[in-house]
Amino acid sequence: MKQRLKGRYGILAAVAACCIASWIALGIGLGLGVDTSWRLAFAIAAALSSEALMWTSAAVLGIGLFEMLGRMRRRARDADQSR
């Protein structure tokens, strides 16, 4: 189970790194005064990577929540069977 957990958070870290890199690229592009088409491309990349980060973090947290609920359900079932 720890290997699965590590993998999920590894994916989240990779998406977060991509998001941070795209926002840095947008900031550098705006600071250097690049052409309008490049600004648009950087802004779209930053927006899409932010959206991907939000969905990925929601998926990671949701999977963790469902696993926790399953453990709680098993504990309750085991407690009822032991009575």
GROMACS .gro file of N, CA and C in nm:
model
  249
    1MET      N    1   0.082  -0.119   0.000
    1MET     CA    2   0.000   0.000   0.000
    1MET      C    3   0.087   0.126   0.000
    2LYS      N    4   0.201   0.121   0.066
    2LYS     CA    5   0.286   0.240   0.069
    2LYS      C    6   0.340   0.273  -0.069
    3GLN      N    7   0.364   0.172  -0.151
    3GLN     CA    8   0.414   0.197  -0.285
    3GLN      C    9   0.309   0.271  -0.368
    4ARG      N   10   0.182   0.232  -0.354
    4ARG     CA   11   0.074   0.301  -0.426
    4ARG      C   12   0.064   0.445  -0.381
    5LEU      N   13   0.072   0.467  -0.252
    5LEU     CA   14   0.062   0.602  -0.198
    5LEU      C   15   0.176   0.689  -0.250
    6LYS      N   16   0.295   0.632  -0.254
    6LYS     CA   17   0.411   0.705  -0.304
    6LYS      C   18   0.391   0.742  -0.451
    7GLY      N   19   0.333   0.652  -0.528
    7GLY     CA   20   0.310   0.678  -0.670
    7GLY      C   21   0.211   0.789  -0.694
    8ARG      N   22   0.104   0.790  -0.616
    8ARG     CA   23   0.003   0.896  -0.633
    8ARG      C   24   0.062   1.032  -0.602
    9TYR      N   25   0.134   1.040  -0.492
    9TYR     CA   26   0.192   1.168  -0.455
    9TYR      C   27   0.308   1.206  -0.547
   10GLY      N   28   0.371   1.107  -0.608
   10GLY     CA   29   0.474   1.136  -0.707
   10GLY      C   30   0.414   1.201  -0.831
   11ILE      N   31   0.299   1.151  -0.873
   11ILE     CA   32   0.229   1.211  -0.987
   11ILE      C   33   0.187   1.353  -0.954
   12LEU      N   34   0.136   1.372  -0.832
   12LEU     CA   35   0.095   1.505  -0.789
   12LEU      C   36   0.214   1.601  -0.787
   13ALA      N   37   0.328   1.553  -0.741
   13ALA     CA   38   0.449   1.638  -0.736
   13ALA      C   39   0.495   1.674  -0.877
   14ALA      N   40   0.485   1.579  -0.971
   14ALA     CA   41   0.526   1.606  -1.109
   14ALA      C   42   0.435   1.710  -1.173
   15VAL      N   43   0.306   1.699  -1.150
   15VAL     CA   44   0.211   1.796  -1.206
   15VAL      C   45   0.233   1.933  -1.142
   16ALA      N   46   0.261   1.935  -1.012
   16ALA     CA   47   0.288   2.062  -0.944
   16ALA      C   48   0.414   2.128  -0.998
   17ALA      N   49   0.518   2.048  -1.025
   17ALA     CA   50   0.642   2.103  -1.081
   17ALA      C   51   0.617   2.161  -1.220
   18CYS      N   52   0.536   2.092  -1.299
   18CYS     CA   53   0.502   2.142  -1.432
   18CYS      C   54   0.424   2.272  -1.423
   19CYS      N   55   0.333   2.280  -1.328
   19CYS     CA   56   0.254   2.402  -1.308
   19CYS      C   57   0.342   2.518  -1.267
   20ILE      N   58   0.431   2.494  -1.173
   20ILE     CA   59   0.522   2.601  -1.128
   20ILE      C   60   0.612   2.647  -1.241
   21ALA      N   61   0.662   2.552  -1.321
   21ALA     CA   62   0.748   2.587  -1.433
   21ALA      C   63   0.674   2.671  -1.537
   22SER      N   64   0.549   2.639  -1.563
   22SER     CA   65   0.474   2.716  -1.663
   22SER      C   66   0.444   2.857  -1.612
   23TRP      N   67   0.417   2.871  -1.482
   23TRP     CA   68   0.395   3.005  -1.427
   23TRP      C   69   0.524   3.087  -1.427
   24ILE      N   70   0.635   3.022  -1.400
   24ILE     CA   71   0.764   3.092  -1.407
   24ILE      C   72   0.793   3.136  -1.550
   25ALA      N   73   0.763   3.047  -1.645
   25ALA     CA   74   0.784   3.083  -1.786
   25ALA      C   75   0.695   3.202  -1.826
   26LEU      N   76   0.573   3.205  -1.777
   26LEU     CA   77   0.485   3.318  -1.806
   26LEU      C   78   0.542   3.447  -1.747
   27GLY      N   79   0.588   3.440  -1.624
   27GLY     CA   80   0.646   3.559  -1.560
   27GLY      C   81   0.770   3.609  -1.633
   28ILE      N   82   0.856   3.516  -1.673
   28ILE     CA   83   0.976   3.556  -1.747
   28ILE      C   84   0.938   3.615  -1.882
   29GLY      N   85   0.840   3.551  -1.948
   29GLY     CA   86   0.795   3.603  -2.076
   29GLY      C   87   0.738   3.742  -2.066
   30LEU      N   88   0.660   3.766  -1.962
   30LEU     CA   89   0.604   3.900  -1.944
   30LEU      C   90   0.714   4.000  -1.908
   31GLY      N   91   0.811   3.954  -1.829
   31GLY     CA   92   0.921   4.043  -1.790
   31GLY      C   93   1.010   4.082  -1.907
   32LEU      N   94   1.030   3.987  -1.998
   32LEU     CA   95   1.115   4.014  -2.114
   32LEU      C   96   1.040   4.088  -2.224
   33GLY      N   97   0.909   4.092  -2.217
   33GLY     CA   98   0.830   4.161  -2.318
   33GLY      C   99   0.824   4.086  -2.450
   34VAL      N  100   0.797   3.955  -2.443
   34VAL     CA  101   0.790   3.874  -2.565
   34VAL      C  102   0.668   3.913  -2.647
   35ASP      N  103   0.664   3.859  -2.766
   35ASP     CA  104   0.557   3.887  -2.860
   35ASP      C  105   0.422   3.840  -2.803
   36THR      N  106   0.314   3.897  -2.852
   36THR     CA  107   0.181   3.869  -2.801
   36THR      C  108   0.142   3.722  -2.818
   37SER      N  109   0.182   3.661  -2.927
   37SER     CA  110   0.148   3.520  -2.948
   37SER      C  111   0.217   3.432  -2.845
   38TRP      N  112   0.341   3.465  -2.809
   38TRP     CA  113   0.412   3.389  -2.706
   38TRP      C  114   0.349   3.412  -2.569
   39ARG      N  115   0.308   3.534  -2.542
   39ARG     CA  116   0.240   3.562  -2.415
   39ARG      C  117   0.112   3.479  -2.403
   40LEU      N  118   0.038   3.473  -2.512
   40LEU     CA  119  -0.084   3.394  -2.513
   40LEU      C  120  -0.053   3.246  -2.491
   41ALA      N  121   0.050   3.196  -2.556
   41ALA     CA  122   0.088   3.055  -2.540
   41ALA      C  123   0.130   3.027  -2.396
   42PHE      N  124   0.209   3.116  -2.335
   42PHE     CA  125   0.251   3.098  -2.196
   42PHE      C  126   0.131   3.103  -2.101
   43ALA      N  127   0.038   3.195  -2.127
   43ALA     CA  128  -0.080   3.208  -2.041
   43ALA      C  129  -0.169   3.085  -2.051
   44ILE      N  130  -0.186   3.033  -2.172
   44ILE     CA  131  -0.267   2.912  -2.190
   44ILE      C  132  -0.201   2.793  -2.121
   45ALA      N  133  -0.069   2.780  -2.134
   45ALA     CA  134   0.003   2.670  -2.069
   45ALA      C  135  -0.010   2.681  -1.917
   46ALA      N  136   0.001   2.802  -1.863
   46ALA     CA  137  -0.012   2.820  -1.718
   46ALA      C  138  -0.154   2.786  -1.672
   47ALA      N  139  -0.253   2.829  -1.748
   47ALA     CA  140  -0.392   2.801  -1.709
   47ALA      C  141  -0.422   2.652  -1.715
   48LEU      N  142  -0.378   2.584  -1.820
   48LEU     CA  143  -0.403   2.441  -1.833
   48LEU      C  144  -0.329   2.361  -1.727
   49SER      N  145  -0.207   2.402  -1.696
   49SER     CA  146  -0.132   2.328  -1.594
   49SER      C  147  -0.193   2.351  -1.456
   50SER      N  148  -0.246   2.469  -1.431
   50SER     CA  149  -0.315   2.494  -1.304
   50SER      C  150  -0.441   2.409  -1.292
   51GLU      N  151  -0.511   2.398  -1.401
   51GLU     CA  152  -0.632   2.314  -1.402
   51GLU      C  153  -0.595   2.167  -1.380
   52ALA      N  154  -0.488   2.123  -1.444
   52ALA     CA  155  -0.443   1.985  -1.424
   52ALA      C  156  -0.401   1.960  -1.280
   53LEU      N  157  -0.337   2.058  -1.219
   53LEU     CA  158  -0.297   2.044  -1.078
   53LEU      C  159  -0.420   2.033  -0.989
   54MET      N  160  -0.522   2.111  -1.014
   54MET     CA  161  -0.643   2.107  -0.931
   54MET      C  162  -0.713   1.971  -0.945
   55TRP      N  163  -0.726   1.921  -1.067
   55TRP     CA  164  -0.792   1.792  -1.087
   55TRP      C  165  -0.710   1.677  -1.031
   56THR      N  166  -0.578   1.685  -1.045
   56THR     CA  167  -0.493   1.579  -0.993
   56THR      C  168  -0.498   1.575  -0.841
   57SER      N  169  -0.492   1.691  -0.778
   57SER     CA  170  -0.499   1.693  -0.631
   57SER      C  171  -0.636   1.647  -0.583
   58ALA      N  172  -0.741   1.682  -0.653
   58ALA     CA  173  -0.875   1.634  -0.616
   58ALA      C  174  -0.883   1.482  -0.629
   59ALA      N  175  -0.823   1.427  -0.733
   59ALA     CA  176  -0.824   1.282  -0.751
   59ALA      C  177  -0.744   1.212  -0.641
   60VAL      N  178  -0.628   1.266  -0.608
   60VAL     CA  179  -0.545   1.204  -0.504
   60VAL      C  180  -0.618   1.209  -0.370
   61LEU      N  181  -0.677   1.323  -0.337
   61LEU     CA  182  -0.750   1.333  -0.210
   61LEU      C  183  -0.875   1.247  -0.211
   62GLY      N  184  -0.942   1.238  -0.323
   62GLY     CA  185  -1.062   1.155  -0.333
   62GLY      C  186  -1.032   1.008  -0.318
   63ILE      N  187  -0.924   0.962  -0.379
   63ILE     CA  188  -0.885   0.822  -0.367
   63ILE      C  189  -0.851   0.791  -0.221
   64GLY      N  190  -0.779   0.881  -0.157
   64GLY     CA  191  -0.746   0.862  -0.015
   64GLY      C  192  -0.870   0.857   0.072
   65LEU      N  193  -0.969   0.940   0.041
   65LEU     CA  194  -1.093   0.941   0.117
   65LEU      C  195  -1.168   0.809   0.101
   66PHE      N  196  -1.177   0.758  -0.022
   66PHE     CA  197  -1.246   0.631  -0.044
   66PHE      C  198  -1.175   0.516   0.025
   67GLU      N  199  -1.041   0.517   0.026
   67GLU     CA  200  -0.968   0.413   0.097
   67GLU      C  201  -0.995   0.420   0.247
   68MET      N  202  -0.999   0.541   0.303
   68MET     CA  203  -1.027   0.557   0.445
   68MET      C  204  -1.168   0.509   0.479
   69LEU      N  205  -1.265   0.541   0.394
   69LEU     CA  206  -1.402   0.496   0.419
   69LEU      C  207  -1.411   0.344   0.413
   70GLY      N  208  -1.338   0.282   0.321
   70GLY     CA  209  -1.337   0.137   0.312
   70GLY      C  210  -1.277   0.072   0.437
   71ARG      N  211  -1.168   0.132   0.489
   71ARG     CA  212  -1.109   0.080   0.612
   71ARG      C  213  -1.206   0.093   0.729
   72MET      N  214  -1.275   0.207   0.736
   72MET     CA  215  -1.371   0.227   0.845
   72MET      C  216  -1.487   0.127   0.834
   73ARG      N  217  -1.533   0.101   0.712
   73ARG     CA  218  -1.642   0.007   0.691
   73ARG      C  219  -1.599  -0.134   0.731
   74ARG      N  220  -1.474  -0.173   0.696
   74ARG     CA  221  -1.424  -0.305   0.734
   74ARG      C  222  -1.411  -0.318   0.885
   75ARG      N  223  -1.363  -0.212   0.950
   75ARG     CA  224  -1.351  -0.216   1.097
   75ARG      C  225  -1.488  -0.231   1.162
   76ALA      N  226  -1.587  -0.159   1.112
   76ALA     CA  227  -1.722  -0.168   1.168
   76ALA      C  228  -1.779  -0.308   1.145
   77ARG      N  229  -1.757  -0.363   1.026
   77ARG     CA  230  -1.807  -0.496   0.995
   77ARG      C  231  -1.739  -0.602   1.083
   78ASP      N  232  -1.606  -0.590   1.100
   78ASP     CA  233  -1.533  -0.683   1.183
   78ASP      C  234  -1.577  -0.673   1.330
   79ALA      N  235  -1.604  -0.550   1.375
   79ALA     CA  236  -1.651  -0.533   1.513
   79ALA      C  237  -1.789  -0.595   1.533
   80ASP      N  238  -1.876  -0.585   1.434
   80ASP     CA  239  -2.008  -0.646   1.444
   80ASP      C  240  -2.000  -0.798   1.442
   81GLN      N  241  -1.909  -0.854   1.363
   81GLN     CA  242  -1.897  -0.999   1.354
   81GLN      C  243  -1.835  -1.059   1.480
   82SER      N  244  -1.755  -0.981   1.551
   82SER     CA  245  -1.690  -1.035   1.671
   82SER      C  246  -1.784  -1.037   1.791
   83ARG      N  247  -1.897  -0.969   1.783
   83ARG     CA  248  -1.992  -0.966   1.895
   83ARG      C  249  -2.077  -1.088   1.900
   0.00000   0.00000   0.00000
